[in-house]
Structure formats: structure tokens, C-alpha cells
Amino acid sequence: MQLCTQQLHESNERWKASQRSLAQRETEMLAQQGLLERLTAQHAALQQRLEQVQTQAQQERQQLQERHQENERRWMTEVDRARQQNKQLNQQFTQQLQEQERHSAQAQAQLAQRLATEQAQVQQQQAELTQLQQQLVLAQGQASQATLLLTQWQSQQATGIPLPSLGAEERKRSVLRPAAGRRAVGLGKQRLVRGGRR
């Protein structure tokens, strides 16, 4: 009876630990999903800003061209100077536009890298969550087995009918199952520690 009670207690403790680990992983996964959504929103905002800058640049280019035509019509004597000024303005505008496009490309590359990293972390956490669920199912099975043994023992105590003795192979399995469960839970904890350090 003490062995059955101890097995039942250990199974319950493993089940509770698995439940806590599962809840913690679900909370972390939700946080990572929220971060992924925020990064996606930032990417959309940067894309919108890039489009605005390009539209503004196009408008400025059109305004410069119209100004150049007006100056050419109004001041024929200053054609050379107006063309030189327009050339300088175009060069400055091109440099600014190239600088903005370079910054935008760098921002997009950084955002894409961050998104890829976050997605890889989410996939890894989902795999760990699946493993924890499998460990939980194993712990539940062990708890059910311990409960069944306890019920049979109580029934034997009540009726006086002895329980059928377990064979050598079955006793070996009953000894090995808790050890395998503890190893699985230990591996799950190590993965949780590594995930927290990351």
C-alpha cells in the first residue's frame, strides 16, 4: 500500500509539474505571438512611410521640373544659371533619396531577420509544448495505473481476496515506468531552462 501511495503521489507531482510547465509555455508562446504581431505592425508602418517618402519625392521632382520650366520662360537671359541650379538640386535630391532608400532597406532587412528569429523561437516552443503534452499524457497514464492498483488493493482488503501476483516482466515494467517518466520530465525542465536563457 505504501508503494502504491508513493507511486500515486509521485505521479500526481509529475502531473502537477507538467501542468505548470505547460501553462508557462503557453504564456510564453502568447507573448512571442504578441511580439510577432507588433513587429508585423512596425513593418507595415515602415512600408507605409516608405511609400509616403516616395510620393513626396515624386511631388518634389515634379515641382522642380515645373519651376525650371517657369524660370526658363521668364528669364531667358539666365538660362545657364537656372540649368546649373536645377542640376545641383537634382543631385542633392538624388542623394537624399538614395540615403532614404538605403536606410529603408537596412530597416527592412533588420526587421526580416528579427521576424525570422521570432518565428524560429515560436516553432521551437511549439515543439517543446508538444513534448510536454506527451509527457503529461505519460504521467496521467502512470497516475491511472497507480490508482487502479490502489483500488485493487482496497478491494482485496475489503473482500479478503488476494490480488493476482505480477509476473517478473510486469514488475520490471512497473519499476522502469516511473524512472522513464522522471527522465522525460528532467529533459523537459532542461529545455525550459535553455529556453529561458535564450
PDB file of N, CA and C in Angstrom, residues 40-137:
ATOM      1  N   THR A  40       5.178  42.854 -36.956  1.00  0.00           N
ATOM      2  CA  THR A  40       4.493  42.925 -38.250  1.00  0.00           C
ATOM      3  C   THR A  40       3.867  44.300 -38.443  1.00  0.00           C
ATOM      4  N   ALA A  41       3.281  44.844 -37.373  1.00  0.00           N
ATOM      5  CA  ALA A  41       2.706  46.189 -37.468  1.00  0.00           C
ATOM      6  C   ALA A  41       3.783  47.239 -37.737  1.00  0.00           C
ATOM      7  N   GLN A  42       4.949  47.078 -37.101  1.00  0.00           N
ATOM      8  CA  GLN A  42       6.050  48.010 -37.356  1.00  0.00           C
ATOM      9  C   GLN A  42       6.519  47.926 -38.805  1.00  0.00           C
ATOM     10  N   HIS A  43       6.565  46.703 -39.322  1.00  0.00           N
ATOM     11  CA  HIS A  43       6.954  46.539 -40.723  1.00  0.00           C
ATOM     12  C   HIS A  43       5.963  47.239 -41.648  1.00  0.00           C
ATOM     13  N   ALA A  44       4.669  47.093 -41.362  1.00  0.00           N
ATOM     14  CA  ALA A  44       3.656  47.765 -42.184  1.00  0.00           C
ATOM     15  C   ALA A  44       3.793  49.286 -42.096  1.00  0.00           C
ATOM     16  N   ALA A  45       4.112  49.787 -40.885  1.00  0.00           N
ATOM     17  CA  ALA A  45       4.278  51.230 -40.725  1.00  0.00           C
ATOM     18  C   ALA A  45       5.488  51.736 -41.514  1.00  0.00           C
ATOM     19  N   LEU A  46       6.576  50.964 -41.480  1.00  0.00           N
ATOM     20  CA  LEU A  46       7.763  51.355 -42.254  1.00  0.00           C
ATOM     21  C   LEU A  46       7.481  51.336 -43.750  1.00  0.00           C
ATOM     22  N   GLN A  47       6.715  50.336 -44.190  1.00  0.00           N
ATOM     23  CA  GLN A  47       6.367  50.276 -45.606  1.00  0.00           C
ATOM     24  C   GLN A  47       5.511  51.461 -46.012  1.00  0.00           C
ATOM     25  N   GLN A  48       4.574  51.825 -45.130  1.00  0.00           N
ATOM     26  CA  GLN A  48       3.726  52.983 -45.419  1.00  0.00           C
ATOM     27  C   GLN A  48       4.554  54.268 -45.448  1.00  0.00           C
ATOM     28  N   ARG A  49       5.512  54.379 -44.528  1.00  0.00           N
ATOM     29  CA  ARG A  49       6.379  55.558 -44.504  1.00  0.00           C
ATOM     30  C   ARG A  49       7.215  55.642 -45.781  1.00  0.00           C
ATOM     31  N   LEU A  50       7.698  54.492 -46.245  1.00  0.00           N
ATOM     32  CA  LEU A  50       8.480  54.470 -47.481  1.00  0.00           C
ATOM     33  C   LEU A  50       7.638  54.937 -48.659  1.00  0.00           C
ATOM     34  N   GLU A  51       6.408  54.495 -48.723  1.00  0.00           N
ATOM     35  CA  GLU A  51       5.533  54.924 -49.808  1.00  0.00           C
ATOM     36  C   GLU A  51       5.269  56.434 -49.743  1.00  0.00           C
ATOM     37  N   GLN A  52       5.092  56.942 -48.526  1.00  0.00           N
ATOM     38  CA  GLN A  52       4.883  58.381 -48.368  1.00  0.00           C
ATOM     39  C   GLN A  52       6.105  59.176 -48.834  1.00  0.00           C
ATOM     40  N   VAL A  53       7.287  58.676 -48.465  1.00  0.00           N
ATOM     41  CA  VAL A  53       8.517  59.370 -48.870  1.00  0.00           C
ATOM     42  C   VAL A  53       8.666  59.343 -50.391  1.00  0.00           C
ATOM     43  N   GLN A  54       8.365  58.209 -51.000  1.00  0.00           N
ATOM     44  CA  GLN A  54       8.465  58.112 -52.452  1.00  0.00           C
ATOM     45  C   GLN A  54       7.464  59.044 -53.128  1.00  0.00           C
ATOM     46  N   THR A  55       6.239  59.121 -52.586  1.00  0.00           N
ATOM     47  CA  THR A  55       5.234  60.030 -53.152  1.00  0.00           C
ATOM     48  C   THR A  55       5.675  61.480 -53.007  1.00  0.00           C
ATOM     49  N   GLN A  56       6.193  61.801 -51.826  1.00  0.00           N
ATOM     50  CA  GLN A  56       6.671  63.162 -51.606  1.00  0.00           C
ATOM     51  C   GLN A  56       7.844  63.488 -52.534  1.00  0.00           C
ATOM     52  N   ALA A  57       8.721  62.517 -52.734  1.00  0.00           N
ATOM     53  CA  ALA A  57       9.851  62.745 -53.630  1.00  0.00           C
ATOM     54  C   ALA A  57       9.379  62.974 -55.065  1.00  0.00           C
ATOM     55  N   GLN A  58       8.388  62.206 -55.473  1.00  0.00           N
ATOM     56  CA  GLN A  58       7.850  62.392 -56.816  1.00  0.00           C
ATOM     57  C   GLN A  58       7.214  63.769 -56.977  1.00  0.00           C
ATOM     58  N   GLN A  59       6.492  64.198 -55.943  1.00  0.00           N
ATOM     59  CA  GLN A  59       5.892  65.530 -55.995  1.00  0.00           C
ATOM     60  C   GLN A  59       6.956  66.616 -56.039  1.00  0.00           C
ATOM     61  N   GLU A  60       7.993  66.448 -55.228  1.00  0.00           N
ATOM     62  CA  GLU A  60       9.071  67.443 -55.244  1.00  0.00           C
ATOM     63  C   GLU A  60       9.776  67.487 -56.603  1.00  0.00           C
ATOM     64  N   ARG A  61       9.968  66.311 -57.196  1.00  0.00           N
ATOM     65  CA  ARG A  61      10.589  66.288 -58.515  1.00  0.00           C
ATOM     66  C   ARG A  61       9.717  67.014 -59.554  1.00  0.00           C
ATOM     67  N   GLN A  62       8.421  66.775 -59.465  1.00  0.00           N
ATOM     68  CA  GLN A  62       7.507  67.446 -60.396  1.00  0.00           C
ATOM     69  C   GLN A  62       7.514  68.955 -60.175  1.00  0.00           C
ATOM     70  N   GLN A  63       7.543  69.361 -58.897  1.00  0.00           N
ATOM     71  CA  GLN A  63       7.585  70.795 -58.605  1.00  0.00           C
ATOM     72  C   GLN A  63       8.878  71.427 -59.134  1.00  0.00           C
ATOM     73  N   LEU A  64       9.976  70.720 -59.004  1.00  0.00           N
ATOM     74  CA  LEU A  64      11.253  71.244 -59.515  1.00  0.00           C
ATOM     75  C   LEU A  64      11.226  71.396 -61.040  1.00  0.00           C
ATOM     76  N   GLN A  65      10.637  70.417 -61.685  1.00  0.00           N
ATOM     77  CA  GLN A  65      10.549  70.499 -63.143  1.00  0.00           C
ATOM     78  C   GLN A  65       9.667  71.679 -63.571  1.00  0.00           C
ATOM     79  N   GLU A  66       8.537  71.858 -62.889  1.00  0.00           N
ATOM     80  CA  GLU A  66       7.654  72.980 -63.227  1.00  0.00           C
ATOM     81  C   GLU A  66       8.349  74.325 -62.952  1.00  0.00           C
ATOM     82  N   ARG A  67       9.073  74.377 -61.847  1.00  0.00           N
ATOM     83  CA  ARG A  67       9.795  75.607 -61.534  1.00  0.00           C
ATOM     84  C   ARG A  67      10.862  75.900 -62.591  1.00  0.00           C
ATOM     85  N   HIS A  68      11.514  74.865 -63.022  1.00  0.00           N
ATOM     86  CA  HIS A  68      12.537  75.043 -64.049  1.00  0.00           C
ATOM     87  C   HIS A  68      11.917  75.555 -65.361  1.00  0.00           C
ATOM     88  N   GLN A  69      10.800  75.012 -65.731  1.00  0.00           N
ATOM     89  CA  GLN A  69      10.141  75.476 -66.956  1.00  0.00           C
ATOM     90  C   GLN A  69       9.686  76.928 -66.823  1.00  0.00           C
ATOM     91  N   GLU A  70       9.151  77.265 -65.654  1.00  0.00           N
ATOM     92  CA  GLU A  70       8.708  78.649 -65.446  1.00  0.00           C
ATOM     93  C   GLU A  70       9.895  79.617 -65.496  1.00  0.00           C
ATOM     94  N   ASN A  71      10.996  79.242 -64.850  1.00  0.00           N
ATOM     95  CA  ASN A  71      12.173  80.106 -64.887  1.00  0.00           C
ATOM     96  C   ASN A  71      12.732  80.250 -66.310  1.00  0.00           C
ATOM     97  N   GLU A  72      12.644  79.175 -67.043  1.00  0.00           N
ATOM     98  CA  GLU A  72      13.137  79.243 -68.408  1.00  0.00           C
ATOM     99  C   GLU A  72      12.295  80.182 -69.270  1.00  0.00           C
ATOM    100  N   ARG A  73      10.999  80.162 -69.025  1.00  0.00           N
ATOM    101  CA  ARG A  73      10.122  81.065 -69.766  1.00  0.00           C
ATOM    102  C   ARG A  73      10.290  82.522 -69.323  1.00  0.00           C
ATOM    103  N   ARG A  74      10.493  82.730 -68.053  1.00  0.00           N
ATOM    104  CA  ARG A  74      10.533  84.093 -67.525  1.00  0.00           C
ATOM    105  C   ARG A  74      11.906  84.745 -67.689  1.00  0.00           C
ATOM    106  N   TRP A  75      12.931  83.964 -67.515  1.00  0.00           N
ATOM    107  CA  TRP A  75      14.281  84.562 -67.575  1.00  0.00           C
ATOM    108  C   TRP A  75      15.132  83.841 -68.618  1.00  0.00           C
ATOM    109  N   MET A  76      14.966  84.234 -69.806  1.00  0.00           N
ATOM    110  CA  MET A  76      15.740  83.615 -70.872  1.00  0.00           C
ATOM    111  C   MET A  76      17.224  83.956 -70.758  1.00  0.00           C
ATOM    112  N   THR A  77      17.468  85.119 -70.169  1.00  0.00           N
ATOM    113  CA  THR A  77      18.869  85.520 -70.033  1.00  0.00           C
ATOM    114  C   THR A  77      19.613  84.737 -68.959  1.00  0.00           C
ATOM    115  N   GLU A  78      18.865  84.056 -68.102  1.00  0.00           N
ATOM    116  CA  GLU A  78      19.510  83.318 -67.002  1.00  0.00           C
ATOM    117  C   GLU A  78      19.353  81.805 -67.197  1.00  0.00           C
ATOM    118  N   VAL A  79      19.315  81.425 -68.435  1.00  0.00           N
ATOM    119  CA  VAL A  79      19.090  80.004 -68.728  1.00  0.00           C
ATOM    120  C   VAL A  79      20.212  79.139 -68.167  1.00  0.00           C
ATOM    121  N   ASP A  80      21.448  79.548 -68.422  1.00  0.00           N
ATOM    122  CA  ASP A  80      22.575  78.735 -67.978  1.00  0.00           C
ATOM    123  C   ASP A  80      22.610  78.585 -66.459  1.00  0.00           C
ATOM    124  N   ARG A  81      22.403  79.721 -65.784  1.00  0.00           N
ATOM    125  CA  ARG A  81      22.420  79.658 -64.320  1.00  0.00           C
ATOM    126  C   ARG A  81      21.265  78.830 -63.779  1.00  0.00           C
ATOM    127  N   ALA A  82      20.086  78.968 -64.383  1.00  0.00           N
ATOM    128  CA  ALA A  82      18.929  78.182 -63.922  1.00  0.00           C
ATOM    129  C   ALA A  82      19.159  76.694 -64.132  1.00  0.00           C
ATOM    130  N   ARG A  83      19.769  76.317 -65.266  1.00  0.00           N
ATOM    131  CA  ARG A  83      20.050  74.914 -65.509  1.00  0.00           C
ATOM    132  C   ARG A  83      21.064  74.358 -64.511  1.00  0.00           C
ATOM    133  N   GLN A  84      22.074  75.164 -64.198  1.00  0.00           N
ATOM    134  CA  GLN A  84      23.063  74.720 -63.217  1.00  0.00           C
ATOM    135  C   GLN A  84      22.433  74.523 -61.843  1.00  0.00           C
ATOM    136  N   GLN A  85      21.594  75.466 -61.453  1.00  0.00           N
ATOM    137  CA  GLN A  85      20.918  75.329 -60.164  1.00  0.00           C
ATOM    138  C   GLN A  85      20.030  74.087 -60.135  1.00  0.00           C
ATOM    139  N   ASN A  86      19.325  73.870 -61.229  1.00  0.00           N
ATOM    140  CA  ASN A  86      18.455  72.703 -61.301  1.00  0.00           C
ATOM    141  C   ASN A  86      19.254  71.403 -61.226  1.00  0.00           C
ATOM    142  N   LYS A  87      20.422  71.399 -61.866  1.00  0.00           N
ATOM    143  CA  LYS A  87      21.274  70.223 -61.811  1.00  0.00           C
ATOM    144  C   LYS A  87      21.743  69.944 -60.381  1.00  0.00           C
ATOM    145  N   GLN A  88      22.127  70.999 -59.678  1.00  0.00           N
ATOM    146  CA  GLN A  88      22.569  70.831 -58.291  1.00  0.00           C
ATOM    147  C   GLN A  88      21.430  70.322 -57.399  1.00  0.00           C
ATOM    148  N   LEU A  89      20.248  70.916 -57.638  1.00  0.00           N
ATOM    149  CA  LEU A  89      19.098  70.467 -56.842  1.00  0.00           C
ATOM    150  C   LEU A  89      18.775  69.000 -57.109  1.00  0.00           C
ATOM    151  N   ASN A  90      18.880  68.605 -58.369  1.00  0.00           N
ATOM    152  CA  ASN A  90      18.614  67.207 -58.709  1.00  0.00           C
ATOM    153  C   ASN A  90      19.632  66.274 -58.061  1.00  0.00           C
ATOM    154  N   GLN A  91      20.883  66.701 -58.031  1.00  0.00           N
ATOM    155  CA  GLN A  91      21.904  65.879 -57.400  1.00  0.00           C
ATOM    156  C   GLN A  91      21.640  65.731 -55.902  1.00  0.00           C
ATOM    157  N   GLN A  92      21.305  66.843 -55.258  1.00  0.00           N
ATOM    158  CA  GLN A  92      21.003  66.786 -53.827  1.00  0.00           C
ATOM    159  C   GLN A  92      19.787  65.897 -53.557  1.00  0.00           C
ATOM    160  N   PHE A  93      18.779  66.077 -54.389  1.00  0.00           N
ATOM    161  CA  PHE A  93      17.569  65.277 -54.214  1.00  0.00           C
ATOM    162  C   PHE A  93      17.859  63.791 -54.407  1.00  0.00           C
ATOM    163  N   THR A  94      18.679  63.467 -55.418  1.00  0.00           N
ATOM    164  CA  THR A  94      19.028  62.071 -55.673  1.00  0.00           C
ATOM    165  C   THR A  94      19.810  61.490 -54.502  1.00  0.00           C
ATOM    166  N   GLN A  95      20.735  62.267 -53.959  1.00  0.00           N
ATOM    167  CA  GLN A  95      21.484  61.786 -52.805  1.00  0.00           C
ATOM    168  C   GLN A  95      20.590  61.540 -51.605  1.00  0.00           C
ATOM    169  N   GLN A  96      19.671  62.474 -51.362  1.00  0.00           N
ATOM    170  CA  GLN A  96      18.751  62.289 -50.240  1.00  0.00           C
ATOM    171  C   GLN A  96      17.863  61.066 -50.455  1.00  0.00           C
ATOM    172  N   LEU A  97      17.377  60.910 -51.684  1.00  0.00           N
ATOM    173  CA  LEU A  97      16.518  59.767 -51.979  1.00  0.00           C
ATOM    174  C   LEU A  97      17.276  58.457 -51.825  1.00  0.00           C
ATOM    175  N   GLN A  98      18.525  58.408 -52.292  1.00  0.00           N
ATOM    176  CA  GLN A  98      19.331  57.210 -52.135  1.00  0.00           C
ATOM    177  C   GLN A  98      19.602  56.916 -50.661  1.00  0.00           C
ATOM    178  N   GLU A  99      19.843  57.960 -49.885  1.00  0.00           N
ATOM    179  CA  GLU A  99      20.077  57.778 -48.458  1.00  0.00           C
ATOM    180  C   GLU A  99      18.834  57.228 -47.768  1.00  0.00           C
ATOM    181  N   GLN A 100      17.683  57.779 -48.129  1.00  0.00           N
ATOM    182  CA  GLN A 100      16.444  57.281 -47.541  1.00  0.00           C
ATOM    183  C   GLN A 100      16.167  55.839 -47.950  1.00  0.00           C
ATOM    184  N   GLU A 101      16.408  55.512 -49.207  1.00  0.00           N
ATOM    185  CA  GLU A 101      16.189  54.143 -49.666  1.00  0.00           C
ATOM    186  C   GLU A 101      17.159  53.175 -48.990  1.00  0.00           C
ATOM    187  N   ARG A 102      18.406  53.620 -48.772  1.00  0.00           N
ATOM    188  CA  ARG A 102      19.372  52.769 -48.085  1.00  0.00           C
ATOM    189  C   ARG A 102      18.944  52.520 -46.638  1.00  0.00           C
ATOM    190  N   HIS A 103      18.505  53.569 -45.954  1.00  0.00           N
ATOM    191  CA  HIS A 103      18.022  53.386 -44.577  1.00  0.00           C
ATOM    192  C   HIS A 103      16.801  52.473 -44.540  1.00  0.00           C
ATOM    193  N   SER A 104      15.912  52.654 -45.493  1.00  0.00           N
ATOM    194  CA  SER A 104      14.706  51.815 -45.535  1.00  0.00           C
ATOM    195  C   SER A 104      15.063  50.359 -45.793  1.00  0.00           C
ATOM    196  N   ALA A 105      16.025  50.117 -46.696  1.00  0.00           N
ATOM    197  CA  ALA A 105      16.439  48.743 -46.982  1.00  0.00           C
ATOM    198  C   ALA A 105      17.089  48.102 -45.757  1.00  0.00           C
ATOM    199  N   GLN A 106      17.903  48.870 -45.046  1.00  0.00           N
ATOM    200  CA  GLN A 106      18.521  48.339 -43.828  1.00  0.00           C
ATOM    201  C   GLN A 106      17.472  48.013 -42.774  1.00  0.00           C
ATOM    202  N   ALA A 107      16.482  48.903 -42.623  1.00  0.00           N
ATOM    203  CA  ALA A 107      15.418  48.657 -41.648  1.00  0.00           C
ATOM    204  C   ALA A 107      14.610  47.422 -42.018  1.00  0.00           C
ATOM    205  N   GLN A 108      14.316  47.256 -43.299  1.00  0.00           N
ATOM    206  CA  GLN A 108      13.561  46.093 -43.732  1.00  0.00           C
ATOM    207  C   GLN A 108      14.354  44.807 -43.521  1.00  0.00           C
ATOM    208  N   ALA A 109      15.666  44.840 -43.784  1.00  0.00           N
ATOM    209  CA  ALA A 109      16.498  43.653 -43.575  1.00  0.00           C
ATOM    210  C   ALA A 109      16.556  43.281 -42.093  1.00  0.00           C
ATOM    211  N   GLN A 110      16.722  44.276 -41.233  1.00  0.00           N
ATOM    212  CA  GLN A 110      16.749  44.012 -39.790  1.00  0.00           C
ATOM    213  C   GLN A 110      15.420  43.449 -39.309  1.00  0.00           C
ATOM    214  N   LEU A 111      14.329  44.032 -39.812  1.00  0.00           N
ATOM    215  CA  LEU A 111      13.008  43.555 -39.413  1.00  0.00           C
ATOM    216  C   LEU A 111      12.770  42.128 -39.888  1.00  0.00           C
ATOM    217  N   ALA A 112      13.201  41.827 -41.113  1.00  0.00           N
ATOM    218  CA  ALA A 112      13.031  40.469 -41.633  1.00  0.00           C
ATOM    219  C   ALA A 112      13.833  39.469 -40.807  1.00  0.00           C
ATOM    220  N   GLN A 113      15.047  39.859 -40.396  1.00  0.00           N
ATOM    221  CA  GLN A 113      15.866  38.976 -39.568  1.00  0.00           C
ATOM    222  C   GLN A 113      15.215  38.742 -38.209  1.00  0.00           C
ATOM    223  N   ARG A 114      14.690  39.811 -37.620  1.00  0.00           N
ATOM    224  CA  ARG A 114      14.021  39.662 -36.325  1.00  0.00           C
ATOM    225  C   ARG A 114      12.775  38.784 -36.442  1.00  0.00           C
ATOM    226  N   LEU A 115      12.029  38.973 -37.526  1.00  0.00           N
ATOM    227  CA  LEU A 115      10.831  38.152 -37.736  1.00  0.00           C
ATOM    228  C   LEU A 115      11.211  36.679 -37.887  1.00  0.00           C
ATOM    229  N   ALA A 116      12.284  36.397 -38.645  1.00  0.00           N
ATOM    230  CA  ALA A 116      12.713  35.015 -38.833  1.00  0.00           C
ATOM    231  C   ALA A 116      13.157  34.398 -37.501  1.00  0.00           C
ATOM    232  N   THR A 117      13.882  35.186 -36.698  1.00  0.00           N
ATOM    233  CA  THR A 117      14.321  34.690 -35.388  1.00  0.00           C
ATOM    234  C   THR A 117      13.144  34.391 -34.473  1.00  0.00           C
ATOM    235  N   GLU A 118      12.168  35.309 -34.439  1.00  0.00           N
ATOM    236  CA  GLU A 118      10.988  35.107 -33.595  1.00  0.00           C
ATOM    237  C   GLU A 118      10.172  33.914 -34.065  1.00  0.00           C
ATOM    238  N   GLN A 119      10.044  33.731 -35.366  1.00  0.00           N
ATOM    239  CA  GLN A 119       9.301  32.587 -35.881  1.00  0.00           C
ATOM    240  C   GLN A 119       9.995  31.276 -35.525  1.00  0.00           C
ATOM    241  N   ALA A 120      11.338  31.258 -35.609  1.00  0.00           N
ATOM    242  CA  ALA A 120      12.073  30.049 -35.234  1.00  0.00           C
ATOM    243  C   ALA A 120      11.888  29.741 -33.749  1.00  0.00           C
ATOM    244  N   GLN A 121      11.893  30.786 -32.904  1.00  0.00           N
ATOM    245  CA  GLN A 121      11.673  30.575 -31.469  1.00  0.00           C
ATOM    246  C   GLN A 121      10.268  30.063 -31.195  1.00  0.00           C
ATOM    247  N   VAL A 122       9.281  30.614 -31.910  1.00  0.00           N
ATOM    248  CA  VAL A 122       7.895  30.148 -31.727  1.00  0.00           C
ATOM    249  C   VAL A 122       7.765  28.688 -32.127  1.00  0.00           C
ATOM    250  N   GLN A 123       8.396  28.283 -33.241  1.00  0.00           N
ATOM    251  CA  GLN A 123       8.334  26.896 -33.680  1.00  0.00           C
ATOM    252  C   GLN A 123       9.009  25.975 -32.671  1.00  0.00           C
ATOM    253  N   GLN A 124      10.140  26.414 -32.128  1.00  0.00           N
ATOM    254  CA  GLN A 124      10.824  25.606 -31.132  1.00  0.00           C
ATOM    255  C   GLN A 124       9.982  25.453 -29.875  1.00  0.00           C
ATOM    256  N   GLN A 125       9.344  26.532 -29.462  1.00  0.00           N
ATOM    257  CA  GLN A 125       8.492  26.462 -28.272  1.00  0.00           C
ATOM    258  C   GLN A 125       7.271  25.587 -28.521  1.00  0.00           C
ATOM    259  N   GLN A 126       6.733  25.618 -29.733  1.00  0.00           N
ATOM    260  CA  GLN A 126       5.613  24.738 -30.051  1.00  0.00           C
ATOM    261  C   GLN A 126       6.043  23.273 -29.984  1.00  0.00           C
ATOM    262  N   ALA A 127       7.276  22.966 -30.471  1.00  0.00           N
ATOM    263  CA  ALA A 127       7.775  21.597 -30.390  1.00  0.00           C
ATOM    264  C   ALA A 127       7.956  21.178 -28.932  1.00  0.00           C
ATOM    265  N   GLU A 128       8.487  22.066 -28.091  1.00  0.00           N
ATOM    266  CA  GLU A 128       8.645  21.759 -26.676  1.00  0.00           C
ATOM    267  C   GLU A 128       7.295  21.593 -25.996  1.00  0.00           C
ATOM    268  N   LEU A 129       6.318  22.395 -26.402  1.00  0.00           N
ATOM    269  CA  LEU A 129       4.976  22.267 -25.839  1.00  0.00           C
ATOM    270  C   LEU A 129       4.386  20.910 -26.189  1.00  0.00           C
ATOM    271  N   THR A 130       4.592  20.458 -27.433  1.00  0.00           N
ATOM    272  CA  THR A 130       4.107  19.140 -27.829  1.00  0.00           C
ATOM    273  C   THR A 130       4.758  18.042 -26.999  1.00  0.00           C
ATOM    274  N   GLN A 131       6.062  18.176 -26.750  1.00  0.00           N
ATOM    275  CA  GLN A 131       6.754  17.180 -25.941  1.00  0.00           C
ATOM    276  C   GLN A 131       6.228  17.174 -24.504  1.00  0.00           C
ATOM    277  N   LEU A 132       5.980  18.361 -23.958  1.00  0.00           N
ATOM    278  CA  LEU A 132       5.422  18.440 -22.608  1.00  0.00           C
ATOM    279  C   LEU A 132       4.030  17.802 -22.542  1.00  0.00           C
ATOM    280  N   GLN A 133       3.237  17.988 -23.597  1.00  0.00           N
ATOM    281  CA  GLN A 133       1.923  17.358 -23.636  1.00  0.00           C
ATOM    282  C   GLN A 133       2.053  15.840 -23.641  1.00  0.00           C
ATOM    283  N   GLN A 134       3.042  15.334 -24.404  1.00  0.00           N
ATOM    284  CA  GLN A 134       3.268  13.889 -24.408  1.00  0.00           C
ATOM    285  C   GLN A 134       3.691  13.401 -23.020  1.00  0.00           C
ATOM    286  N   GLN A 135       4.544  14.157 -22.357  1.00  0.00           N
ATOM    287  CA  GLN A 135       4.952  13.790 -21.004  1.00  0.00           C
ATOM    288  C   GLN A 135       3.768  13.827 -20.046  1.00  0.00           C
ATOM    289  N   LEU A 136       2.868  14.776 -20.257  1.00  0.00           N
ATOM    290  CA  LEU A 136       1.678  14.872 -19.421  1.00  0.00           C
ATOM    291  C   LEU A 136       0.797  13.646 -19.614  1.00  0.00           C
ATOM    292  N   VAL A 137       0.650  13.220 -20.870  1.00  0.00           N
ATOM    293  CA  VAL A 137      -0.155  12.009 -21.137  1.00  0.00           C
ATOM    294  C   VAL A 137       0.481  10.803 -20.455  1.00  0.00           C
TER     295      VAL A 137
END
